Coordinates of C-alpha atoms in Angstrom, one line a residue:
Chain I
X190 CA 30.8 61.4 2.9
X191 CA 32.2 58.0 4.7
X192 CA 32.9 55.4 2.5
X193 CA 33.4 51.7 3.5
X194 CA 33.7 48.3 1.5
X195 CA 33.7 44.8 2.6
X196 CA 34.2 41.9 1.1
X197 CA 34.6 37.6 1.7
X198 CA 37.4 35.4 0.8
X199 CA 38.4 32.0 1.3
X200 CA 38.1 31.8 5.3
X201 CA 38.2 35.7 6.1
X202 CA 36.3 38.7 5.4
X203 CA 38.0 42.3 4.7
X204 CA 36.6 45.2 5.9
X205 CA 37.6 48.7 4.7
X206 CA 36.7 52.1 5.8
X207 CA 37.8 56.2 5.2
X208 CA 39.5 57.8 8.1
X209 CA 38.5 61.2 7.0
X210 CA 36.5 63.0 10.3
X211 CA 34.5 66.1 8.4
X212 CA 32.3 68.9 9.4
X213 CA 31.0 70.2 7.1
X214 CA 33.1 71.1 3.9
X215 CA 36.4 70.8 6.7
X216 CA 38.5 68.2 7.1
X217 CA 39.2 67.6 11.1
X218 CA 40.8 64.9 11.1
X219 CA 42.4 61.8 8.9
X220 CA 42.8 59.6 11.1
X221 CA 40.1 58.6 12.8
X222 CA 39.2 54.3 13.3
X223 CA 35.7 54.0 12.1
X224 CA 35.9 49.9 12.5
X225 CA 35.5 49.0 16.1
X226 CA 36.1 45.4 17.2
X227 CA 33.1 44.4 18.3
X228 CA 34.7 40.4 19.8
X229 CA 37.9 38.7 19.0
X230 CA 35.8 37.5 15.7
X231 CA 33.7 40.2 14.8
X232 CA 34.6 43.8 13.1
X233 CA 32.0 46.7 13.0
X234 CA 32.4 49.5 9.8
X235 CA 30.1 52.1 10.7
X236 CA 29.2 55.3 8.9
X237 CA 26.8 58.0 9.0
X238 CA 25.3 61.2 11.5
X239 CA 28.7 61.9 13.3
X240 CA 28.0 61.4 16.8
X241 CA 25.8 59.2 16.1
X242 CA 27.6 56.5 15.2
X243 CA 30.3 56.8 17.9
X244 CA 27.2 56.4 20.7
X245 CA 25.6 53.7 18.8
X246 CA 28.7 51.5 17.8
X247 CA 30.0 52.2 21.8
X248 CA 26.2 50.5 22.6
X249 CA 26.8 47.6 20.8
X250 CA 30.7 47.0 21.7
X251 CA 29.5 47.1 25.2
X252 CA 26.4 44.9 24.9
X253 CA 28.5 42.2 22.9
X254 CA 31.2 42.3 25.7
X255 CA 28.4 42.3 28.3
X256 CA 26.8 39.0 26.7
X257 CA 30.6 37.3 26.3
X258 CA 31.5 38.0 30.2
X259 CA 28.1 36.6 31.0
X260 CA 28.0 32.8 29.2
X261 CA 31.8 33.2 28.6
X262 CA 31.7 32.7 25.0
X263 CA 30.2 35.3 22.5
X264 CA 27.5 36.0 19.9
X265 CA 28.1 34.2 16.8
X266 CA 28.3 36.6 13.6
X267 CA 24.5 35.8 12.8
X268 CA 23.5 36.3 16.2
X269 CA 24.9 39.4 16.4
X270 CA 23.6 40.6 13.2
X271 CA 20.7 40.2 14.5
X272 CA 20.6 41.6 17.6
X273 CA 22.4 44.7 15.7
X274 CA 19.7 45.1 13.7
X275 CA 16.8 44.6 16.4
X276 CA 18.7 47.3 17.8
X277 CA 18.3 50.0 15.2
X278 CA 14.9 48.8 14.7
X279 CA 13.9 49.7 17.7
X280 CA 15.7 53.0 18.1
X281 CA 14.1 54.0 14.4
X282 CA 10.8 53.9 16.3
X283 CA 11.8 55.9 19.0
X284 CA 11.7 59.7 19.2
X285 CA 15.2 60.3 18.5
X286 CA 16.4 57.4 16.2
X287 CA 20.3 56.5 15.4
X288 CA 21.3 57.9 11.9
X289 CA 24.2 55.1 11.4
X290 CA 25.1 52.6 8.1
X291 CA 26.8 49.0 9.7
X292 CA 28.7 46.6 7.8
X293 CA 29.7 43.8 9.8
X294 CA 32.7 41.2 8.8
X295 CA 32.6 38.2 11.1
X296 CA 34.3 34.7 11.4
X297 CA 32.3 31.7 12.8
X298 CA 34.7 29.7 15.1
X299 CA 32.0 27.4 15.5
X300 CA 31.3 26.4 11.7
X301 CA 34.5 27.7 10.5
X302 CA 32.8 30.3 8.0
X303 CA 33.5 34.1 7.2
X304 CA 29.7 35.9 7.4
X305 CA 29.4 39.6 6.1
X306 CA 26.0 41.5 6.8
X307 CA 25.1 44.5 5.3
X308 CA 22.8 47.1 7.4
X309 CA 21.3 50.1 7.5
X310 CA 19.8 52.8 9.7
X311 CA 16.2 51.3 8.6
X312 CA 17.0 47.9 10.6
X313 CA 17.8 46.6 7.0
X314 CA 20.1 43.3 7.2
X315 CA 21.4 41.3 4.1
X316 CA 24.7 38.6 4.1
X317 CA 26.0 39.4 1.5
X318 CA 29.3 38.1 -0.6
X319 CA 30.5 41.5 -0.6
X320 CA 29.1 44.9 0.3
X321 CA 30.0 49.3 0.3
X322 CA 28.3 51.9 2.3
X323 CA 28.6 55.6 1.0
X324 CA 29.3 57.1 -2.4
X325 CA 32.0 54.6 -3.1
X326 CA 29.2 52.3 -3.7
X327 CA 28.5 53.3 -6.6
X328 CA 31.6 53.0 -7.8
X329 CA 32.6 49.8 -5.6
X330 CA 29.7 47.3 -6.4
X331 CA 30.0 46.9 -9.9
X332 CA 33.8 46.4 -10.0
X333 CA 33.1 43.6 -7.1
X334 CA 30.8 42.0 -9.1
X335 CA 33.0 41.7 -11.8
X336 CA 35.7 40.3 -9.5
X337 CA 35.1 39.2 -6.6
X338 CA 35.7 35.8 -5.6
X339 CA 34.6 33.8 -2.6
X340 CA 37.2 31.4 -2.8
X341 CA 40.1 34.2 -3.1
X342 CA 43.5 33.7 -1.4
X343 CA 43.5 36.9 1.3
X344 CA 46.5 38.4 -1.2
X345 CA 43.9 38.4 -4.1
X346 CA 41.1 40.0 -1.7
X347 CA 43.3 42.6 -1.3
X348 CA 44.0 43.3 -4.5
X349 CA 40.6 43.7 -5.5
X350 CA 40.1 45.8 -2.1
X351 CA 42.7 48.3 -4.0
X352 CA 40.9 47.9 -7.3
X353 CA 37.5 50.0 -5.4
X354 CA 39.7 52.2 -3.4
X355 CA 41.4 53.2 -6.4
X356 CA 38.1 53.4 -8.4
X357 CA 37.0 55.8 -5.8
X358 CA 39.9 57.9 -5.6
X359 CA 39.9 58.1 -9.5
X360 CA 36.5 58.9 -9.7
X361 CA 34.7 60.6 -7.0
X362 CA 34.7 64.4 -6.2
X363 CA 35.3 64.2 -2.8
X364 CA 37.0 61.0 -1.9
X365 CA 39.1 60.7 0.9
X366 CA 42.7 59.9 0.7
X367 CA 43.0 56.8 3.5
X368 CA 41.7 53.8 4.6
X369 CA 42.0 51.3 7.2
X370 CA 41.9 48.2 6.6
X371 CA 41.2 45.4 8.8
X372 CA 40.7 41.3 8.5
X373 CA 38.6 38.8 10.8
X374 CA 39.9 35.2 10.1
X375 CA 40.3 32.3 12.2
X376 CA 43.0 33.2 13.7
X377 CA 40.9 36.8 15.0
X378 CA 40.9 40.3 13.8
X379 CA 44.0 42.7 12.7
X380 CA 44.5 45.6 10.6
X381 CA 46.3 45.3 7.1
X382 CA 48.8 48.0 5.6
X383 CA 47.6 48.2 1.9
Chain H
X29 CA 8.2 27.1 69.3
X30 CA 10.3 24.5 66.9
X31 CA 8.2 25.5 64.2
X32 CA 9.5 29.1 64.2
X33 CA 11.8 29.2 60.6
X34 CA 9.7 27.4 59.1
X35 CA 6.6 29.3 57.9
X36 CA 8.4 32.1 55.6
X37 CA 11.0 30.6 52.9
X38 CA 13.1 33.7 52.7
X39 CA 14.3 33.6 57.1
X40 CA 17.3 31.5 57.8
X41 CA 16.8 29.2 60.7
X42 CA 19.7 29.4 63.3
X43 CA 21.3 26.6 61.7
X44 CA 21.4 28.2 58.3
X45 CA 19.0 26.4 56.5
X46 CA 15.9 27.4 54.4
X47 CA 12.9 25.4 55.6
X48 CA 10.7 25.8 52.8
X49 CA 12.9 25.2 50.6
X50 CA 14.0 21.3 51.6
X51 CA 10.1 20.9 52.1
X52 CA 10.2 21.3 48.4
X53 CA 13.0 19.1 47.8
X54 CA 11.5 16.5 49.9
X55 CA 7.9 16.9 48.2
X56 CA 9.8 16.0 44.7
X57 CA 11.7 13.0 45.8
X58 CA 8.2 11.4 46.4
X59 CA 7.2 12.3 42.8
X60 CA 7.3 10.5 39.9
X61 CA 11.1 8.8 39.0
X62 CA 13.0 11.2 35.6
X63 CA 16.0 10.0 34.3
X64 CA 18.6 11.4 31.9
X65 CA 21.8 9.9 30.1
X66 CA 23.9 12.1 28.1
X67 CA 25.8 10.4 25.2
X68 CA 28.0 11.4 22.3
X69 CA 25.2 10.9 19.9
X70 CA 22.1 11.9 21.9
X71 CA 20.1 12.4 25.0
X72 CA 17.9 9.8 26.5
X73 CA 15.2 10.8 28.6
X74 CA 12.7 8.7 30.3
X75 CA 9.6 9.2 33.1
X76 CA 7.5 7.3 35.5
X77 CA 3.9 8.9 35.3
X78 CA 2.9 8.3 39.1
X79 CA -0.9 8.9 39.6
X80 CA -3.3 6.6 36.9
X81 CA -6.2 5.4 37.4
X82 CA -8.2 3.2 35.1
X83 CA -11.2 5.7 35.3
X84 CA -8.7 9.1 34.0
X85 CA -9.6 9.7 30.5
X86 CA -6.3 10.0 28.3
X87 CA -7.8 10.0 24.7
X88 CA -6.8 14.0 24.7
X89 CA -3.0 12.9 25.4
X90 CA -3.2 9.9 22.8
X91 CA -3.2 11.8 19.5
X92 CA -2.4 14.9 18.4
X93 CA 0.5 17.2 19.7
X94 CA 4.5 16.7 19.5
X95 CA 4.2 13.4 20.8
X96 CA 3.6 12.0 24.9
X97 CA 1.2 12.6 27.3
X98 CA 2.5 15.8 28.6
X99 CA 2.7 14.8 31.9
X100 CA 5.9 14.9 33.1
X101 CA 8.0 15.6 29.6
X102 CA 7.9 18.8 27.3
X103 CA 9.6 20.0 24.2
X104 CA 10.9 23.4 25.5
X105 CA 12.4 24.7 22.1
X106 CA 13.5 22.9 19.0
X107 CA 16.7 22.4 21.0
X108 CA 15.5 21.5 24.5
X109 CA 13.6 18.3 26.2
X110 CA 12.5 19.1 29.8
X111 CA 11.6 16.3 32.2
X112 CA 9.8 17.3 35.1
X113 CA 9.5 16.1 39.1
X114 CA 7.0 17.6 41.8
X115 CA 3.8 20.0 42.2
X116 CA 2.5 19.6 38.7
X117 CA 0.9 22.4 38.6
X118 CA 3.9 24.1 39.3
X119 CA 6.1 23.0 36.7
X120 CA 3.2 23.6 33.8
X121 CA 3.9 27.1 35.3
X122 CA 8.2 26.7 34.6
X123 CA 7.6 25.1 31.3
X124 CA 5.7 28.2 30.0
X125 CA 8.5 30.5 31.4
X126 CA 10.8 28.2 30.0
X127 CA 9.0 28.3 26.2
X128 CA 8.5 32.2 26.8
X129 CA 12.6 32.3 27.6
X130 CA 13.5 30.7 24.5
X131 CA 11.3 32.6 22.1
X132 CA 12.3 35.5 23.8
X133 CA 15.8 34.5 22.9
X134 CA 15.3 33.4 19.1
X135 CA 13.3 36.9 18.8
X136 CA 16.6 38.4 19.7
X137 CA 19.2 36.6 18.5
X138 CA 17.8 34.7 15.7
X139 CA 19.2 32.0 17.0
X140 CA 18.0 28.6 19.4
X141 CA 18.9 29.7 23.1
X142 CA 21.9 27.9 24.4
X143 CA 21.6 24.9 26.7
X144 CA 23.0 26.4 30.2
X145 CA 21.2 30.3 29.1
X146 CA 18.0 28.7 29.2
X147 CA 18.8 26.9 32.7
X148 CA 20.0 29.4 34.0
X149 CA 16.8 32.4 33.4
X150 CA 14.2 29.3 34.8
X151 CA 17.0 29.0 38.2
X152 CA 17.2 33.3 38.4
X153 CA 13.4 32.4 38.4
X154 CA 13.5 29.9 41.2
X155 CA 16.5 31.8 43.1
X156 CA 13.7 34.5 43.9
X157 CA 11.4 32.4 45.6
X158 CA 14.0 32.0 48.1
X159 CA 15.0 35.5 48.5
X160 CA 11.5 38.0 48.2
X161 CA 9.4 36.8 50.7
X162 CA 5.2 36.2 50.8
X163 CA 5.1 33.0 48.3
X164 CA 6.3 30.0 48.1
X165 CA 9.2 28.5 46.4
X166 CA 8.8 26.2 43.0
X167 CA 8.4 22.7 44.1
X168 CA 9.6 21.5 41.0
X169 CA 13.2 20.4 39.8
X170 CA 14.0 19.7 36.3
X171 CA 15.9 17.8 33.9
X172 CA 17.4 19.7 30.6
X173 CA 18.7 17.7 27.7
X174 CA 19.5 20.3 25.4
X175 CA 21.8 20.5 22.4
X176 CA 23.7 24.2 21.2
X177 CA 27.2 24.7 19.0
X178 CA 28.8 25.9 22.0
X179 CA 29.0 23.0 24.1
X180 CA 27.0 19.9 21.8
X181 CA 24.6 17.6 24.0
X182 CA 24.2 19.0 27.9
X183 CA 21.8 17.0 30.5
X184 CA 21.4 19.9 33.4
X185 CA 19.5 20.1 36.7
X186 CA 18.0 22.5 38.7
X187 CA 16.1 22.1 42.1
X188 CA 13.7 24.7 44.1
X189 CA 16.8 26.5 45.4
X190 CA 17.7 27.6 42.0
X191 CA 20.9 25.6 42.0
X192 CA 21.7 23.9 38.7
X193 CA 24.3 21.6 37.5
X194 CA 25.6 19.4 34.5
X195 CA 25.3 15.4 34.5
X196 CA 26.5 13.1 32.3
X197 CA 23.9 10.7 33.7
X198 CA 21.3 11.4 36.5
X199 CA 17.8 11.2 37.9
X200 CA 15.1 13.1 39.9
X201 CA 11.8 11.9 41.8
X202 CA 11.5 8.7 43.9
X203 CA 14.2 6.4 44.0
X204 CA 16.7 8.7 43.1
X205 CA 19.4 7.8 45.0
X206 CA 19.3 3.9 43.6
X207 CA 18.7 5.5 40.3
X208 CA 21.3 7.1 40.2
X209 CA 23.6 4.4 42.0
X210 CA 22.7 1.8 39.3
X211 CA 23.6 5.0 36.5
X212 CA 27.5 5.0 38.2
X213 CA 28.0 1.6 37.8
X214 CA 26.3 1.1 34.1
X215 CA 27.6 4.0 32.3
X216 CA 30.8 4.5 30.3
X217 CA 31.6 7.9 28.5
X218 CA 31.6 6.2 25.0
X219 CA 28.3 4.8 25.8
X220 CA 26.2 4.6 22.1
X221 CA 22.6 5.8 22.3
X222 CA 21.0 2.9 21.6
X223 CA 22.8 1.5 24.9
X224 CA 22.0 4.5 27.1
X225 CA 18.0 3.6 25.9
X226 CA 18.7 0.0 26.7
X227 CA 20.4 1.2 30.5
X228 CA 17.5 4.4 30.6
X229 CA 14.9 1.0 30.8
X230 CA 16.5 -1.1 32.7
X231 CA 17.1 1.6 35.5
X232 CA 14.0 2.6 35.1
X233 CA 12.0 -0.8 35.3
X234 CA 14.5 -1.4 38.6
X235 CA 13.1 2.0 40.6
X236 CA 9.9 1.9 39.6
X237 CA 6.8 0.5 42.0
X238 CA 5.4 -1.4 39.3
X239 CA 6.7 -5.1 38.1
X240 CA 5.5 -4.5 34.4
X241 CA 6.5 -1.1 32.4
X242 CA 4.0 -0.1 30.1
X243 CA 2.8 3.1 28.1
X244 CA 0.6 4.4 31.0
X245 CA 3.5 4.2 33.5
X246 CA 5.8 5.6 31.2
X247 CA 7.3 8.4 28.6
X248 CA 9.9 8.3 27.3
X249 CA 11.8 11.3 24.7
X250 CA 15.9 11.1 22.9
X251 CA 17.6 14.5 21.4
X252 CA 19.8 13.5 18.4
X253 CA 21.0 15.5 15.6
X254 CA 19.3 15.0 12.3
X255 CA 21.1 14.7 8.5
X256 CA 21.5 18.6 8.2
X257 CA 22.9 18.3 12.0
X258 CA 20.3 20.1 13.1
X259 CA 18.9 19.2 16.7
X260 CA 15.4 16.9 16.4
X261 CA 13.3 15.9 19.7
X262 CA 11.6 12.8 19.7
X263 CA 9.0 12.4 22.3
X264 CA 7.7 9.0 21.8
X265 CA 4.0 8.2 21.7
X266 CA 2.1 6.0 23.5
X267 CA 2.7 3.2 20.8
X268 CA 6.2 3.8 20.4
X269 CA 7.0 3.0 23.6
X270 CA 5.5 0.1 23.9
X271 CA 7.0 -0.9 20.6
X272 CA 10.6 -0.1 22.3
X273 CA 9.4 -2.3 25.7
X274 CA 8.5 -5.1 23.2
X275 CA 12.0 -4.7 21.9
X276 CA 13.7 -4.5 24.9
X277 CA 11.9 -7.2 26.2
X278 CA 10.3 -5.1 29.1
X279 CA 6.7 -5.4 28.4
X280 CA 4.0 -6.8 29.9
X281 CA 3.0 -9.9 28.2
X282 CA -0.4 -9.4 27.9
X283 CA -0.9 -12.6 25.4
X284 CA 0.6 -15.3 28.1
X285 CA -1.8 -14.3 30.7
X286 CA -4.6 -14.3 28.4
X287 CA -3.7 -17.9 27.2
X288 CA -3.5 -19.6 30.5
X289 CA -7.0 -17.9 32.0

């Protein structure tokens, strides 16, 4: 049932995620971060088998740290795209594979670029202007190809963040009622009150 | 008894040293000159092939390939130009670790390994030689000249010990000490490339055996960045360099000897 968007601007990426923890038809929680920062330049949405995804996206915030205190500076986005993905790759050929949806938002300090991969628990991996994991994808992707804009101002990013959220919240059955929001720009990551 | 710490490389003698391991050093400072100059635009690297003899057959080495004889420098990765001093046999040994490392890495990351990484996995290499005992240590050290985002153009070295370092300008093999004396003085940080070819040669025809440079004594390779900034190797054929000696006014001159006989 998690839903998460993400989208590029002008110089950052936004990434948005539910904060709704279920089993099944219960609500546990509503609070819940399901965007870990991976590096001061990097944000992780993940989604999918609970459990899951806390062990995996715990994996990969500790391999990317692991690699950063090693050659002091970090994976770029691509880089770490692609390790990401080799990762679940792998794991889907194992016994016991990792059931989890990522969408990565990262900022290149060394080109100056915003990068946003989509993957999924088949070792899938697109950049992509703009992306959505979940049911809100259905809802989400049209509306972002109708207006999103890679050269938007952060201000108007946002207001076409609301534009899916509210789309969702309109329209789907069981959408969740919050989300939390974060940006990765040059100046790092941070959450944003919408 | 003298000889006691010397036979096994990992014992320490009671003056703290490693044995084998300054064999090794001293086995490449008898081996074939390499020299490196870093620049703002580039990386100039340039060899003395040691051992040629008018009977070896080189017509493999003259065509085909990347470019060079493969003697003493190799394209490690689209990124990376290794020069090589010592056993040869040896190094042909680090240069296919070296290739492995880096595809390893782009399989990976997706990306070209980073200058200092790939330094650094052939030194944890050589480190072990002087640790696990029964073999003996690398006698090879190398010079890197390497170009990643992170850090732009890096010249490294690494000896048998598996230390390793960054250089602005420096040199391996025989003669390294004047080589890298005469480097000192010469080199300025804004230094263009063209000029760090122009001081690469003249060091290089100064610690060298021979009065005349030519092809068969020498390669030669430069690491510049290409329109899409992208990093491009050039490891110059047998023709080329002679084409640059003619231009520097460094090669032998064939046609006045041939008049006067």
């Amino acid at each position: 049932m998690d839903v998460s968007f993400a989208l590029t601007g002008k110089g950052y990426v936004l990434v948005a995620a539910d904060t709704t923890a279920a089993h099944s038809i219960i609500k546990v929680k509503s609070d819940v971060d399901k965007i870990k920062e991976l590096s001061p330049h990097l944000l992780m949405a993940y989604s999918g088998e609970p459990g899951d995804t806390v062990q995996f996206a715990e994996y990969i915030e500790r391999n990317i740290r692991l690699y950063q205190i090693r050659n002091t500076y970090g994976l770029r986005p691509q880089s770490a795209a692609s390790w990401i993905r080799r990762s679940l790759a792998e794991s889907l050929r194992s016994r016991h594979p990792y059931s989890v949806n990522l969408l990565l938002g990262g900022y290149d300090v060394s080109t100056y670029t915003p990068h946003l991969y989509w993957v999924d628990y088949l070792g899938t991996l697109a950049e992509v202007p703009f992306a959505a994991h979940g049911y809100g994808s259905y809802f989400a992707l049209s509306l972002l190809d109708r207006y999103h804009d890679p050269e938007a101002s952060l201000e108007e990013g946002i207001a076409t963040l609301r534009r899916c959220i509210d789309e969702v919240a309109k329209r789907l059955v069981v959408s969740p009622g919050k989300y939390l929001v974060k940006v990765v720009d040059k100046d790092g990551t941070r959450v944003i009150e919408i | 008894m003298a000889r006691r710490y010397d036979s096994r490389t990992t014992i320490f003698s009671p003056e703290g040293r490693l044995y084998q391991i300054e064999y090794a050093m001293e086995a490449i400072s008898h081996a074939g000159t390499v020299l490196g100059v870093l620049t703002k635009e580039g990386i100039v690297l340039a060899a003395e092939k040691k051992v040629t003899g008018k009977l070896l057959d080189l017509s493999s080495a003259k065509e085909g390939g990347y470019g060079g004889s493969g003697e003493k420098i190799f394209l490690l990765n689209s990124n990376v130009v290794g020069g090589v001093a010592g056993v040869t046999a040896d190094a042909n040994s680090l240069v296919n670790y070296a290739r492995q490392a880096a595809q390893q890495h782009l399989f990976s990351y997706n990306e070209d390994i980073p200058v200092e990484q790939l330094a650094q996995r052939l030194c944890d290499l050589k480190q072990g030689y002087t640790q696990y005992g029964g073999l003996r240590p690398f006698g090879v050290s190398l010079l890197y000249a390497g170009y990643d985002v992170h850090y732009r153009f890096q010249l490294y070295h690494s000896d048998p010990s598996g230390n390793y370092s960054g250089w602005k300008a420096t040199s391996i093999g025989a003669n390294n000490g004047t080589a890298q004396s005469l480097l000192k003085q010469e080199y300025k940080d804004d230094i263009s490339l063209e000029d760090a070819i122009a001081l690469v040669l003249k060091v290089m025809s100064k610690t060298m055996d021979s009065t005349t440079l030519g092809s068969e004594k020498l390669e030669f390779a430069t690491l510049t960045l290409d329109s899409e900034q992208q990093p491009k190797a050039k490891i110059y054929r047998a023709s080329e360099i002679d084409a640059l000696l003619k231009k520097h006014d460094l090669a032998k001159k064939d046609e006045d000897t041939e008049m006067k006989s």
